[in-house]
Amino acid sequence: MKGKIAFEELLSVEETVINAKAFAGDSGRWDEFTLELLDVDEKRLAFMDKTGIEFALLSLNAPGLQAILDTEEAIELARKANNHIAGAVTRHPGRYAGLAALPMQDPAAASAELERCVNELGFKGALVNGFTQKNEPDTAIYYDIPEYRDFWATVSDLDVPFYLHPRMQIPAQARNYEGHPWLMSAPWGFAVETSIHALRLCGSGVFDDFSNLKIILGHLGENIPFALWRVDARMRFSRRGYRGKRPLGHYFREHFHITTSGNFNDPAFRCTLDVLGKDRVYFSADYPFERMEDAADWYDATSVITDQERVQIGRTNAIELFKLDLD
């Protein structure tokens, strides 16, 4: 299928490219990852052309700003990274748009940067790489806490999507992975970490306060669609600390949008569609940590959807979600 739109497509600036090295693991692809993360012109566009991806929304690689302990440094780098993304959009306006990197160490600064990116640079939303560390390496700040209500008010007022992207848990809070470091990142830990953060948001009451919030998860929902029925069923017996006014599954189905990034699997795709419906599922690749060819070859051939649905999920849903000026 030609004309696909993708939006878990990552890049780096010089200061953040080294942070992605752990994701390369033992693949021997680190040099290749580096080139692909830093390139937003020739190689990336050639891959897009080859795989029928017409348009991509670019964002900063994980953990990016969220691993910077000094707040002022994070604020400064956010501005630099977003200006870099804006430069790529300016050079290739028919191929790219931007998702803002945000210095979540300071909710007010994150709000101000999101407003700048949307109102001045024309960005279509934000992508944040999970929890934020601040001041001390062992900190992990999640965005369901009251200190972030004003930030969510800004997201609501701007009416733009917020992509909650995975990052690796810090060692001080990952004792259950001891002796098995392979579990901490993409094979398992990314989904665990991101799904817990998403469920915390569902249970915080934030969606009661801001009814138009739109949260995006990749990888076919970080395992939540498969588990959602049981989560709701068991919460009949365990609701201690839950601050939502409605069942958790209601918030997830109403406020979350799910991409195919990095999970090119028919049974998982079918489950996600059954739980969320075709209006809330989107194509994405997760480049460069997944190959665009793998994403596109699977998506273009999967028999889980009809050709009409293939166009909707691969293109028109994203145009509507991000209010893109594309035919």
Tab-separated table of C-alpha atoms in Angstrom:
chain	number	residue	atom	x	y	z
A	1	MET	CA	0.000	0.000	0.000
A	2	LYS	CA	1.281	3.430	-0.923
A	3	GLY	CA	0.521	6.551	1.101
A	4	LYS	CA	1.093	5.088	4.558
A	5	ILE	CA	1.681	7.441	7.494
A	6	ALA	CA	3.991	6.484	10.365
A	7	PHE	CA	4.588	8.205	13.683
A	8	GLU	CA	6.881	6.237	15.948
A	9	GLU	CA	9.825	7.204	13.781
A	10	LEU	CA	12.806	8.297	15.818
A	11	LEU	CA	15.793	10.551	15.328
A	12	SER	CA	18.617	11.830	17.489
A	13	VAL	CA	20.663	14.923	18.056
A	14	GLU	CA	24.321	14.467	18.924
A	15	GLU	CA	23.610	14.706	22.670
A	16	THR	CA	21.055	11.865	22.686
A	17	VAL	CA	22.338	9.391	20.132
A	18	ILE	CA	24.536	7.544	22.647
A	19	ASN	CA	21.473	6.909	24.827
A	20	ALA	CA	20.162	4.519	22.199
A	21	LYS	CA	23.219	2.281	22.300
A	22	ALA	CA	21.734	-0.089	24.853
A	23	PHE	CA	18.903	-0.858	22.442
A	24	ALA	CA	21.356	-2.107	19.816
A	25	GLY	CA	22.443	-4.816	22.246
A	26	ASP	CA	24.561	-7.505	20.671
A	27	SER	CA	23.122	-7.019	17.195
A	28	GLY	CA	26.296	-5.464	15.820
A	29	ARG	CA	24.199	-2.700	14.301
A	30	TRP	CA	25.260	0.235	16.487
A	31	ASP	CA	27.110	2.102	13.738
A	32	GLU	CA	24.130	1.608	11.452
A	33	PHE	CA	21.708	2.793	14.147
A	34	THR	CA	23.808	5.915	14.692
A	35	LEU	CA	23.736	6.873	11.030
A	36	GLU	CA	20.026	6.202	10.744
A	37	LEU	CA	19.111	8.129	13.893
A	38	LEU	CA	21.079	11.182	12.793
A	39	ASP	CA	19.885	11.112	9.181
A	40	VAL	CA	16.604	12.793	8.274
A	41	ASP	CA	17.291	13.357	4.605
A	42	GLU	CA	18.665	10.848	2.117
A	43	LYS	CA	18.582	7.382	3.696
A	44	ARG	CA	15.373	7.777	5.700
A	45	LEU	CA	13.466	9.221	2.761
A	46	ALA	CA	14.746	6.473	0.477
A	47	PHE	CA	13.451	3.824	2.892
A	48	MET	CA	10.104	5.614	3.039
A	49	ASP	CA	9.856	5.711	-0.741
A	50	LYS	CA	10.715	2.026	-1.019
A	51	THR	CA	8.101	0.939	1.524
A	52	GLY	CA	5.189	3.168	0.540
A	53	ILE	CA	5.420	5.439	3.589
A	54	GLU	CA	4.446	8.855	2.305
A	55	PHE	CA	4.627	10.799	5.555
A	56	ALA	CA	6.294	10.458	8.966
A	57	LEU	CA	6.006	12.369	12.224
A	58	LEU	CA	9.505	12.604	13.697
A	59	SER	CA	10.366	12.415	17.390
A	60	LEU	CA	13.398	12.219	19.689
A	61	ASN	CA	14.852	8.831	20.595
A	62	ALA	CA	14.526	7.222	24.026
A	63	PRO	CA	15.287	7.905	26.775
A	64	GLY	CA	16.238	11.300	25.408
A	65	LEU	CA	15.326	14.228	27.629
A	66	GLN	CA	13.761	11.961	30.237
A	67	ALA	CA	17.210	10.719	31.347
A	68	ILE	CA	18.705	14.194	31.898
A	69	LEU	CA	19.008	14.918	35.616
A	70	ASP	CA	19.558	18.659	35.360
A	71	THR	CA	16.339	20.519	34.626
A	72	GLU	CA	17.913	23.502	32.872
A	73	GLU	CA	19.943	21.195	30.645
A	74	ALA	CA	16.782	19.293	29.739
A	75	ILE	CA	14.963	22.523	28.881
A	76	GLU	CA	17.823	23.707	26.687
A	77	LEU	CA	18.177	20.387	24.896
A	78	ALA	CA	14.413	20.171	24.316
A	79	ARG	CA	14.547	23.431	22.434
A	80	LYS	CA	17.552	22.275	20.406
A	81	ALA	CA	16.004	18.917	19.547
A	82	ASN	CA	12.685	20.424	18.557
A	83	ASN	CA	14.382	23.037	16.399
A	84	HIS	CA	16.272	20.190	14.728
A	85	ILE	CA	13.011	18.381	14.006
A	86	ALA	CA	11.516	21.635	12.718
A	87	GLY	CA	14.472	22.003	10.356
A	88	ALA	CA	13.774	18.586	8.833
A	89	VAL	CA	10.109	19.520	8.411
A	90	THR	CA	11.081	22.786	6.720
A	91	ARG	CA	13.347	20.951	4.262
A	92	HIS	CA	10.756	18.261	3.533
A	93	PRO	CA	7.310	19.702	4.312
A	94	GLY	CA	5.491	17.112	2.244
A	95	ARG	CA	7.157	14.202	4.039
A	96	TYR	CA	7.542	15.144	7.701
A	97	ALA	CA	5.834	16.720	10.669
A	98	GLY	CA	7.070	16.942	14.252
A	99	LEU	CA	6.203	15.525	17.671
A	100	ALA	CA	7.684	17.615	20.460
A	101	ALA	CA	10.309	16.406	22.919
A	102	LEU	CA	9.408	17.812	26.339
A	103	PRO	CA	11.467	18.554	29.487
A	104	MET	CA	9.106	16.812	31.891
A	105	GLN	CA	11.480	17.553	34.780
A	106	ASP	CA	9.572	20.852	35.009
A	107	PRO	CA	5.862	20.584	34.125
A	108	ALA	CA	5.562	24.318	33.495
A	109	ALA	CA	8.573	24.286	31.158
A	110	ALA	CA	7.157	21.222	29.382
A	111	SER	CA	3.883	23.081	28.870
A	112	ALA	CA	5.679	26.135	27.529
A	113	GLU	CA	7.772	24.062	25.124
A	114	LEU	CA	4.716	22.188	23.863
A	115	GLU	CA	2.933	25.492	23.265
A	116	ARG	CA	5.958	26.805	21.354
A	117	CYS	CA	6.217	23.690	19.248
A	118	VAL	CA	2.530	23.588	18.365
A	119	ASN	CA	1.830	27.306	17.979
A	120	GLU	CA	5.129	28.475	16.465
A	121	LEU	CA	6.670	25.397	14.817
A	122	GLY	CA	3.470	23.697	13.690
A	123	PHE	CA	4.112	20.412	15.514
A	124	LYS	CA	1.231	17.944	15.719
A	125	GLY	CA	1.667	16.697	19.289
A	126	ALA	CA	4.297	15.349	21.656
A	127	LEU	CA	6.234	12.155	22.211
A	128	VAL	CA	7.672	11.584	25.686
A	129	ASN	CA	9.927	8.666	26.541
A	130	GLY	CA	8.282	7.303	29.670
A	131	PHE	CA	9.053	8.405	33.219
A	132	THR	CA	11.488	11.218	33.941
A	133	GLN	CA	14.578	11.242	36.119
A	134	LYS	CA	15.393	14.451	37.970
A	135	ASN	CA	18.312	15.518	40.189
A	136	GLU	CA	19.102	11.973	41.342
A	137	PRO	CA	19.758	8.977	39.060
A	138	ASP	CA	17.407	6.716	41.027
A	139	THR	CA	14.337	8.919	40.599
A	140	ALA	CA	11.411	7.934	38.389
A	141	ILE	CA	8.640	10.504	38.003
A	142	TYR	CA	5.328	9.444	36.457
A	143	TYR	CA	2.816	11.878	35.019
A	144	ASP	CA	-0.308	10.765	36.858
A	145	ILE	CA	0.714	12.694	39.982
A	146	PRO	CA	-0.999	16.009	40.854
A	147	GLU	CA	2.050	18.087	39.902
A	148	TYR	CA	1.288	17.358	36.221
A	149	ARG	CA	-2.375	18.424	36.155
A	150	ASP	CA	-1.524	21.848	34.731
A	151	PHE	CA	0.594	20.170	32.072
A	152	TRP	CA	-2.334	17.962	31.058
A	153	ALA	CA	-4.491	21.074	30.962
A	154	THR	CA	-2.103	22.478	28.344
A	155	VAL	CA	-2.275	19.284	26.291
A	156	SER	CA	-6.062	19.443	26.525
A	157	ASP	CA	-6.233	23.111	25.543
A	158	LEU	CA	-3.974	22.537	22.531
A	159	ASP	CA	-5.982	19.413	21.645
A	160	VAL	CA	-2.976	17.439	20.400
A	161	PRO	CA	-2.049	13.763	20.945
A	162	PHE	CA	0.545	12.670	23.505
A	163	TYR	CA	2.620	9.607	22.561
A	164	LEU	CA	3.817	7.662	25.622
A	165	HIS	CA	6.927	5.895	24.330
A	166	PRO	CA	8.879	3.174	26.178
A	167	ARG	CA	12.136	3.485	28.017
A	168	MET	CA	14.172	1.048	30.080
A	169	GLN	CA	13.603	0.921	33.830
A	170	ILE	CA	16.506	2.189	35.939
A	171	PRO	CA	18.535	-0.525	37.709
A	172	ALA	CA	17.593	0.681	41.199
A	173	GLN	CA	13.954	-0.126	40.467
A	174	ALA	CA	14.510	-3.265	38.439
A	175	ARG	CA	15.586	-5.922	40.923
A	176	ASN	CA	13.161	-8.414	39.382
A	177	TYR	CA	15.363	-8.358	36.259
A	178	GLU	CA	18.589	-9.210	38.090
A	179	GLY	CA	20.578	-11.828	36.209
A	180	HIS	CA	18.365	-11.404	33.137
A	181	PRO	CA	19.241	-8.031	31.592
A	182	TRP	CA	17.742	-9.119	28.272
A	183	LEU	CA	14.305	-8.815	29.896
A	184	MET	CA	14.662	-5.121	30.714
A	185	SER	CA	14.348	-3.622	27.251
A	186	ALA	CA	12.382	-4.356	24.096
A	187	PRO	CA	11.669	-8.096	24.553
A	188	TRP	CA	9.574	-7.510	27.700
A	189	GLY	CA	10.490	-4.607	29.972
A	190	PHE	CA	9.481	-1.845	27.553
A	191	ALA	CA	5.895	-3.104	27.467
A	192	VAL	CA	5.761	-3.660	31.231
A	193	GLU	CA	7.073	-0.192	32.027
A	194	THR	CA	4.903	1.626	29.509
A	195	SER	CA	1.738	-0.316	30.275
A	196	ILE	CA	2.068	0.415	33.998
A	197	HIS	CA	2.486	4.120	33.231
A	198	ALA	CA	-0.575	4.039	30.972
A	199	LEU	CA	-2.670	2.230	33.583
A	200	ARG	CA	-1.570	4.737	36.222
A	201	LEU	CA	-2.931	7.502	34.004
A	202	CYS	CA	-6.215	5.611	33.651
A	203	GLY	CA	-6.508	5.273	37.423
A	204	SER	CA	-5.524	8.842	38.282
A	205	GLY	CA	-8.697	10.697	37.348
A	206	VAL	CA	-6.885	12.746	34.697
A	207	PHE	CA	-9.361	11.689	32.015
A	208	ASP	CA	-12.256	12.851	34.172
A	209	ASP	CA	-10.601	16.255	34.412
A	210	PHE	CA	-9.688	16.482	30.690
A	211	SER	CA	-12.136	14.548	28.573
A	212	ASN	CA	-10.443	15.235	25.236
A	213	LEU	CA	-6.981	13.832	26.052
A	214	LYS	CA	-5.597	11.476	23.430
A	215	ILE	CA	-2.756	9.132	24.477
A	216	ILE	CA	-0.894	6.991	21.949
A	217	LEU	CA	0.818	3.673	22.686
A	218	GLY	CA	2.930	1.692	20.272
A	219	HIS	CA	3.608	-2.021	19.836
A	220	LEU	CA	-0.094	-2.878	19.576
A	221	GLY	CA	-0.844	-1.433	22.995
A	222	GLU	CA	2.054	-2.703	25.154
A	223	ASN	CA	0.074	-5.898	25.999
A	224	ILE	CA	-2.880	-3.988	27.497
A	225	PRO	CA	-5.524	-5.001	24.905
A	226	PHE	CA	-4.894	-8.670	25.662
A	227	ALA	CA	-5.204	-8.071	29.424
A	228	LEU	CA	-7.923	-5.414	29.540
A	229	TRP	CA	-10.902	-7.661	30.250
A	230	ARG	CA	-9.156	-9.280	33.197
A	231	VAL	CA	-7.992	-5.912	34.571
A	232	ASP	CA	-11.576	-4.687	34.701
A	233	ALA	CA	-12.907	-7.997	36.008
A	234	ARG	CA	-10.426	-8.198	38.892
A	235	MET	CA	-10.933	-4.545	39.816
A	236	ARG	CA	-14.352	-5.487	41.107
A	237	PHE	CA	-12.417	-6.837	44.093
A	238	SER	CA	-9.430	-4.486	44.215
A	239	ARG	CA	-10.038	-0.763	43.682
A	240	ARG	CA	-7.969	0.632	46.547
A	241	GLY	CA	-6.364	3.902	45.437
A	242	TYR	CA	-8.206	3.940	42.104
A	243	ARG	CA	-9.367	7.525	41.480
A	244	GLY	CA	-11.233	7.164	38.200
A	245	LYS	CA	-14.968	7.693	38.178
A	246	ARG	CA	-15.523	4.987	35.567
A	247	PRO	CA	-14.090	1.524	34.879
A	248	LEU	CA	-10.498	1.516	33.695
A	249	GLY	CA	-11.389	-0.158	30.411
A	250	HIS	CA	-13.709	2.723	29.587
A	251	TYR	CA	-10.844	5.208	29.795
A	252	PHE	CA	-8.536	3.009	27.764
A	253	ARG	CA	-11.025	2.494	24.950
A	254	GLU	CA	-12.011	6.165	24.886
A	255	HIS	CA	-8.650	7.920	25.283
A	256	PHE	CA	-5.954	5.599	23.906
A	257	HIS	CA	-4.819	5.145	20.320
A	258	ILE	CA	-2.643	2.193	19.327
A	259	THR	CA	-0.007	1.741	16.624
A	260	THR	CA	1.452	-1.347	14.998
A	261	SER	CA	5.021	-0.160	15.650
A	262	GLY	CA	7.419	-3.021	16.242
A	263	ASN	CA	4.702	-5.674	16.587
A	264	PHE	CA	4.066	-7.141	13.170
A	265	ASN	CA	1.984	-10.097	14.225
A	266	ASP	CA	-1.479	-11.109	13.017
A	267	PRO	CA	-2.907	-12.582	16.262
A	268	ALA	CA	-1.813	-9.538	18.297
A	269	PHE	CA	-3.164	-7.211	15.588
A	270	ARG	CA	-6.494	-9.030	15.574
A	271	CYS	CA	-6.773	-8.796	19.361
A	272	THR	CA	-6.035	-5.064	19.347
A	273	LEU	CA	-8.643	-4.463	16.661
A	274	ASP	CA	-11.204	-6.533	18.546
A	275	VAL	CA	-10.643	-4.513	21.733
A	276	LEU	CA	-10.142	-0.987	20.344
A	277	GLY	CA	-11.830	-1.073	16.955
A	278	LYS	CA	-10.412	-0.032	13.596
A	279	ASP	CA	-10.906	3.697	14.295
A	280	ARG	CA	-8.247	3.713	17.048
A	281	VAL	CA	-5.501	1.619	15.465
A	282	TYR	CA	-2.726	3.023	13.240
A	283	PHE	CA	0.215	1.878	11.173
A	284	SER	CA	3.743	2.723	12.339
A	285	ALA	CA	7.183	1.175	11.971
A	286	ASP	CA	9.476	2.139	14.911
A	287	TYR	CA	12.390	3.081	12.653
A	288	PRO	CA	15.328	2.636	12.960
A	289	PHE	CA	14.956	0.003	15.681
A	290	GLU	CA	12.639	-1.885	13.376
A	291	ARG	CA	13.084	-2.018	9.634
A	292	MET	CA	10.556	-0.116	7.551
A	293	GLU	CA	10.557	-3.044	5.129
A	294	ASP	CA	9.460	-5.474	7.848
A	295	ALA	CA	6.677	-3.152	8.992
A	296	ALA	CA	5.403	-2.440	5.493
A	297	ASP	CA	5.731	-5.968	4.092
A	298	TRP	CA	3.692	-7.373	6.959
A	299	TYR	CA	1.100	-4.605	6.970
A	300	ASP	CA	0.583	-4.611	3.223
A	301	ALA	CA	-0.005	-8.376	3.197
A	302	THR	CA	-1.886	-9.103	6.421
A	303	SER	CA	-5.268	-10.747	5.869
A	304	VAL	CA	-6.589	-9.556	9.237
A	305	ILE	CA	-8.006	-6.423	7.553
A	306	THR	CA	-9.715	-5.629	4.273
A	307	ASP	CA	-8.112	-3.363	1.711
A	308	GLN	CA	-10.490	-0.578	2.723
A	309	GLU	CA	-9.465	-0.997	6.363
A	310	ARG	CA	-5.819	-1.106	5.291
A	311	VAL	CA	-6.136	2.427	3.917
A	312	GLN	CA	-8.028	3.625	6.992
A	313	ILE	CA	-5.556	2.218	9.528
A	314	GLY	CA	-2.510	2.956	7.401
A	315	ARG	CA	-3.424	6.499	6.466
A	316	THR	CA	-6.778	8.177	7.085
A	317	ASN	CA	-6.914	7.528	10.832
A	318	ALA	CA	-3.609	9.379	11.247
A	319	ILE	CA	-4.771	12.284	9.094
A	320	GLU	CA	-7.756	12.698	11.408
A	321	LEU	CA	-5.853	12.183	14.676
A	322	PHE	CA	-3.099	14.694	13.861
A	323	LYS	CA	-5.221	17.017	11.709
A	324	LEU	CA	-2.814	16.631	8.815
A	325	ASP	CA	-3.214	18.665	5.664
A	326	LEU	CA	-2.922	15.682	3.339
A	327	ASP	CA	-5.333	14.520	0.650
